[in-house]
Tab-separated table of C-alpha atoms and ligand atoms in Angstrom:
chain	number	residue	atom	x	y	z
A	1	UNK	CA	-18.290	-14.258	-15.967
A	2	UNK	CA	-14.919	-13.015	-17.170
A	3	UNK	CA	-14.066	-14.267	-20.659
A	4	UNK	CA	-11.243	-16.767	-20.883
A	5	UNK	CA	-9.451	-15.663	-24.028
A	6	UNK	CA	-9.536	-11.894	-24.335
A	7	UNK	CA	-10.249	-9.379	-21.603
A	8	UNK	CA	-11.239	-5.799	-22.280
A	9	UNK	CA	-10.732	-3.154	-19.618
A	10	UNK	CA	-12.409	-0.174	-21.235
A	11	UNK	CA	-10.696	-0.173	-24.637
A	12	UNK	CA	-7.509	-1.803	-23.372
A	13	UNK	CA	-7.154	-5.390	-24.530
A	14	UNK	CA	-5.472	-8.152	-22.523
A	15	UNK	CA	-4.535	-11.451	-24.172
A	16	UNK	CA	-3.334	-14.779	-22.702
A	17	UNK	CA	0.386	-14.942	-21.947
A	18	UNK	CA	1.090	-17.777	-19.476
A	19	UNK	CA	-1.410	-20.600	-19.095
A	20	UNK	CA	-2.433	-22.309	-15.899
A	21	UNK	CA	-0.704	-25.508	-17.073
A	22	UNK	CA	2.539	-23.650	-17.662
A	23	UNK	CA	2.301	-22.068	-14.223
A	24	UNK	CA	1.588	-25.411	-12.565
A	25	UNK	CA	4.511	-27.094	-14.297
A	26	UNK	CA	6.873	-24.323	-13.230
A	27	UNK	CA	5.576	-24.388	-9.641
A	28	UNK	CA	6.414	-28.086	-9.427
A	29	UNK	CA	10.006	-27.336	-10.461
A	30	UNK	CA	10.349	-24.431	-8.041
A	31	UNK	CA	8.796	-26.503	-5.248
A	32	UNK	CA	11.377	-29.226	-5.819
A	33	UNK	CA	14.224	-26.720	-5.691
A	34	UNK	CA	12.879	-25.156	-2.498
A	35	UNK	CA	12.324	-28.562	-0.922
A	36	UNK	CA	15.946	-29.536	-1.598
A	37	UNK	CA	17.309	-26.271	-0.291
A	38	UNK	CA	15.109	-25.819	2.779
A	39	UNK	CA	14.070	-29.305	3.904
A	40	UNK	CA	16.165	-29.183	7.094
A	41	UNK	CA	16.033	-25.432	7.661
A	42	UNK	CA	12.477	-24.792	8.891
A	43	UNK	CA	12.227	-21.670	6.705
A	44	UNK	CA	9.697	-18.906	6.941
A	45	UNK	CA	8.035	-17.833	3.703
A	46	UNK	CA	7.065	-14.167	3.699
A	47	UNK	CA	4.477	-13.228	1.107
A	48	UNK	CA	4.170	-9.634	-0.054
A	49	UNK	CA	0.487	-8.754	-0.124
A	50	UNK	CA	-1.679	-8.486	-2.041
A	51	UNK	CA	-0.187	-9.765	-5.280
A	52	UNK	CA	1.615	-12.868	-3.975
A	53	UNK	CA	-1.339	-14.611	-2.362
A	54	UNK	CA	-2.072	-17.058	-5.184
A	55	UNK	CA	1.549	-17.813	-6.080
A	56	UNK	CA	2.463	-18.343	-2.416
A	57	UNK	CA	-0.372	-20.740	-1.723
A	58	UNK	CA	0.143	-22.835	-4.859
A	59	UNK	CA	3.938	-22.821	-4.504
A	60	UNK	CA	3.801	-24.064	-0.918
A	61	UNK	CA	1.494	-26.916	-1.929
A	62	UNK	CA	4.434	-28.058	-4.071
A	63	UNK	CA	6.888	-27.600	-1.184
A	64	UNK	CA	6.006	-30.273	1.392
A	65	UNK	CA	8.445	-29.317	4.172
A	66	UNK	CA	8.168	-27.931	7.679
A	67	UNK	CA	7.883	-24.178	7.350
A	68	UNK	CA	6.048	-21.089	8.553
A	69	UNK	CA	4.211	-18.401	6.619
A	70	UNK	CA	3.868	-14.707	7.321
A	71	UNK	CA	3.096	-11.569	5.319
A	72	UNK	CA	4.142	-8.010	4.714
A	73	UNK	CA	1.697	-5.714	3.025
A	74	UNK	CA	3.003	-2.901	0.868
A	75	UNK	CA	1.124	-0.036	-0.718
A	76	UNK	CA	0.268	-0.830	-4.310
A	77	UNK	CA	0.431	0.958	-7.641
A	78	UNK	CA	-2.842	2.613	-6.743
A	79	UNK	CA	-5.181	2.303	-9.668
A	80	UNK	CA	-2.591	2.983	-12.317
A	81	UNK	CA	-0.301	0.827	-14.426
A	82	UNK	CA	2.871	2.677	-13.462
A	83	UNK	CA	4.509	2.564	-10.049
A	84	UNK	CA	4.301	5.698	-7.935
A	85	UNK	CA	7.984	5.151	-7.162
A	86	UNK	CA	7.503	5.059	-3.423
A	87	UNK	CA	6.591	2.249	-1.094
A	88	UNK	CA	4.634	2.336	2.140
A	89	UNK	CA	4.450	-0.457	4.697
A	90	UNK	CA	0.801	-1.256	5.442
A	91	UNK	CA	1.316	-4.419	7.511
A	92	UNK	CA	4.322	-5.454	9.586
A	93	UNK	CA	5.527	-9.010	10.158
A	94	UNK	CA	4.177	-10.889	13.149
A	95	UNK	CA	6.773	-13.669	13.280
A	96	UNK	CA	10.150	-13.308	14.966
A	97	UNK	CA	12.636	-14.000	12.176
A	98	UNK	CA	15.828	-13.499	14.158
A	99	UNK	CA	18.169	-16.340	13.147
A	100	UNK	CA	15.624	-17.779	10.711
A	101	UNK	CA	15.943	-18.682	7.042
A	102	UNK	CA	13.628	-16.378	5.123
A	103	UNK	CA	12.198	-16.659	1.619
A	104	UNK	CA	10.458	-13.514	0.393
A	105	UNK	CA	7.660	-14.376	-2.026
A	106	UNK	CA	6.606	-11.777	-4.609
A	107	UNK	CA	4.229	-11.829	-7.550
A	108	UNK	CA	6.458	-9.763	-9.836
A	109	UNK	CA	9.704	-7.825	-9.745
A	110	UNK	CA	9.466	-4.760	-11.931
A	111	UNK	CA	11.842	-1.911	-10.960
A	112	UNK	CA	13.044	-3.863	-7.904
A	113	UNK	CA	12.050	-1.050	-5.526
A	114	UNK	CA	9.682	-3.176	-3.408
A	115	UNK	CA	12.203	-5.987	-2.950
A	116	UNK	CA	14.964	-3.518	-2.094
A	117	UNK	CA	12.692	-1.931	0.506
A	118	UNK	CA	11.784	-5.306	2.050
A	119	UNK	CA	15.390	-6.497	2.135
A	120	UNK	CA	16.407	-3.333	4.003
A	121	UNK	CA	13.598	-3.854	6.518
A	122	UNK	CA	14.601	-7.467	7.088
A	123	UNK	CA	18.232	-6.572	7.848
A	124	UNK	CA	17.074	-5.049	11.121
A	125	UNK	CA	15.677	-8.396	12.240
A	126	UNK	CA	18.956	-10.313	11.655
A	127	UNK	CA	17.632	-13.389	9.812
A	128	UNK	CA	20.072	-16.267	9.146
A	129	UNK	CA	19.516	-15.939	5.385
A	130	UNK	CA	17.236	-14.149	2.954
A	131	UNK	CA	16.332	-15.328	-0.535
A	132	UNK	CA	13.710	-14.081	-2.960
A	133	UNK	CA	11.194	-16.038	-5.029
A	134	UNK	CA	9.152	-14.187	-7.628
A	135	UNK	CA	6.609	-15.665	-10.010
A	136	UNK	CA	7.444	-13.078	-12.669
A	137	UNK	CA	10.300	-10.763	-13.437
A	138	UNK	CA	10.710	-7.982	-16.004
A	139	UNK	CA	14.500	-7.817	-16.498
A	140	UNK	CA	14.057	-4.868	-18.867
A	141	UNK	CA	12.508	-2.714	-16.116
A	142	UNK	CA	15.010	-3.319	-13.338
A	143	UNK	CA	16.329	-0.113	-11.754
A	144	UNK	CA	17.670	-1.493	-8.473
A	145	UNK	CA	20.445	-3.978	-7.885
A	146	UNK	CA	18.464	-6.998	-6.710
A	147	UNK	CA	19.131	-10.721	-6.920
A	148	UNK	CA	16.089	-12.930	-7.448
A	149	UNK	CA	16.948	-16.489	-6.424
A	150	UNK	CA	13.843	-18.279	-7.716
A	151	UNK	CA	12.135	-16.888	-10.829
A	152	UNK	CA	8.996	-18.413	-12.301
A	153	UNK	CA	9.090	-16.635	-15.665
A	154	UNK	CA	10.993	-13.724	-17.168
A	155	UNK	CA	8.632	-11.563	-19.200
A	156	UNK	CA	8.929	-8.500	-21.458
A	157	UNK	CA	8.417	-5.034	-20.012
A	158	UNK	CA	4.625	-5.077	-20.419
A	159	UNK	CA	1.731	-4.780	-18.017
A	160	UNK	CA	0.224	-8.104	-16.932
A	161	UNK	CA	-2.784	-9.187	-14.879
A	162	UNK	CA	-4.144	-12.374	-13.345
A	163	UNK	CA	-2.965	-15.059	-10.936
A	164	UNK	CA	-2.710	-12.514	-8.113
A	165	UNK	CA	-1.733	-9.506	-10.225
A	166	UNK	CA	-4.248	-6.711	-10.462
A	167	UNK	CA	-5.294	-3.777	-12.539
A	168	UNK	CA	-6.913	-1.265	-10.156
A	169	UNK	CA	-7.436	-4.160	-7.703
A	170	UNK	CA	-9.373	-6.257	-10.211
A	171	UNK	CA	-8.554	-9.486	-12.096
A	172	UNK	CA	-6.429	-11.025	-9.318
A	173	UNK	CA	-8.670	-14.105	-9.451
A	174	UNK	CA	-7.857	-15.039	-13.042
A	175	UNK	CA	-6.220	-18.480	-13.082
A	176	UNK	CA	-3.626	-17.567	-15.694
A	177	UNK	CA	-1.644	-14.514	-16.786
A	178	UNK	CA	-2.747	-11.998	-19.413
A	179	UNK	CA	-0.718	-9.245	-21.036
A	180	UNK	CA	-1.773	-5.835	-22.303
A	181	UNK	CA	-1.584	-5.947	-26.082
A	182	UNK	CA	-0.811	-2.661	-27.851
B	1	IMP	P1	8.634	-2.876	-8.200
B	1	IMP	O1	8.679	-2.357	-6.789
B	1	IMP	O2	8.776	-1.781	-9.223
B	1	IMP	O3	9.608	-4.009	-8.441
B	1	IMP	O4	7.175	-3.409	-8.468
B	1	IMP	C1	6.708	-4.504	-7.815
B	1	IMP	C2	5.220	-4.440	-7.577
B	1	IMP	O5	4.519	-3.671	-8.557
B	1	IMP	C3	4.677	-5.838	-7.678
B	1	IMP	O6	4.644	-6.435	-6.403
B	1	IMP	C4	3.294	-5.633	-8.239
B	1	IMP	O7	2.373	-5.470	-7.185
B	1	IMP	C5	3.374	-4.355	-9.013
B	1	IMP	N1	3.517	-4.624	-10.469
B	1	IMP	C6	4.624	-4.509	-11.224
B	1	IMP	N2	4.405	-4.832	-12.507
B	1	IMP	C7	3.090	-5.161	-12.580
B	1	IMP	C8	2.247	-5.613	-13.667
B	1	IMP	O8	2.647	-5.759	-14.841
B	1	IMP	N3	0.953	-5.868	-13.335
B	1	IMP	C9	0.452	-5.737	-12.072
B	1	IMP	N4	1.213	-5.325	-11.037
B	1	IMP	C10	2.530	-5.037	-11.288
B	2	MG	MG1	2.973	-6.790	-5.251
């Protein structure tokens, strides 16, 4: 079993940063906001795989409205902690979003490259509106001009894992968020 307080990956040490209770409380608030905004709009939530899977599923349980769900899959960081700086589309949308209200759901916005890439893609499909929800955001790392409409938590410019976020594809199943301590 993975330890619950400190996680070692080789000699790198990860410590707790955001607890499951804190996440749950914030998801309730975000769910209420989304419910108010989208109740009569039959929105489509588009998760960005893989990182958003846990956030998306828990967030939508707090958003009891008529909606649809679809996914894009983007290439990841690979096995490293720093973005390669380019994005590849690994899975296209299946839904027709022409004229639809879209909410992009991300695990974390770091440089903003992935969101910028997705927003450009979506323009071609002429949705009625596009907003972005991200569980985490690192304002200190932003390199692209992006607007995040629903932010779970702003965090310092440090590498984090858990609750969907991986390190070399591992640790996505942790129920809370851990940060690399230097
Ligand atoms: P961006 O394109 O630079 O904004 O990076 C966004 C993507 O990089 C996210 O969807 C994550 O998959 C990944 N990412 C960014 N920061 C972290 C982190 O601290 N831990 C794990 N993955 C991260
Ligand atoms: Mg991601």
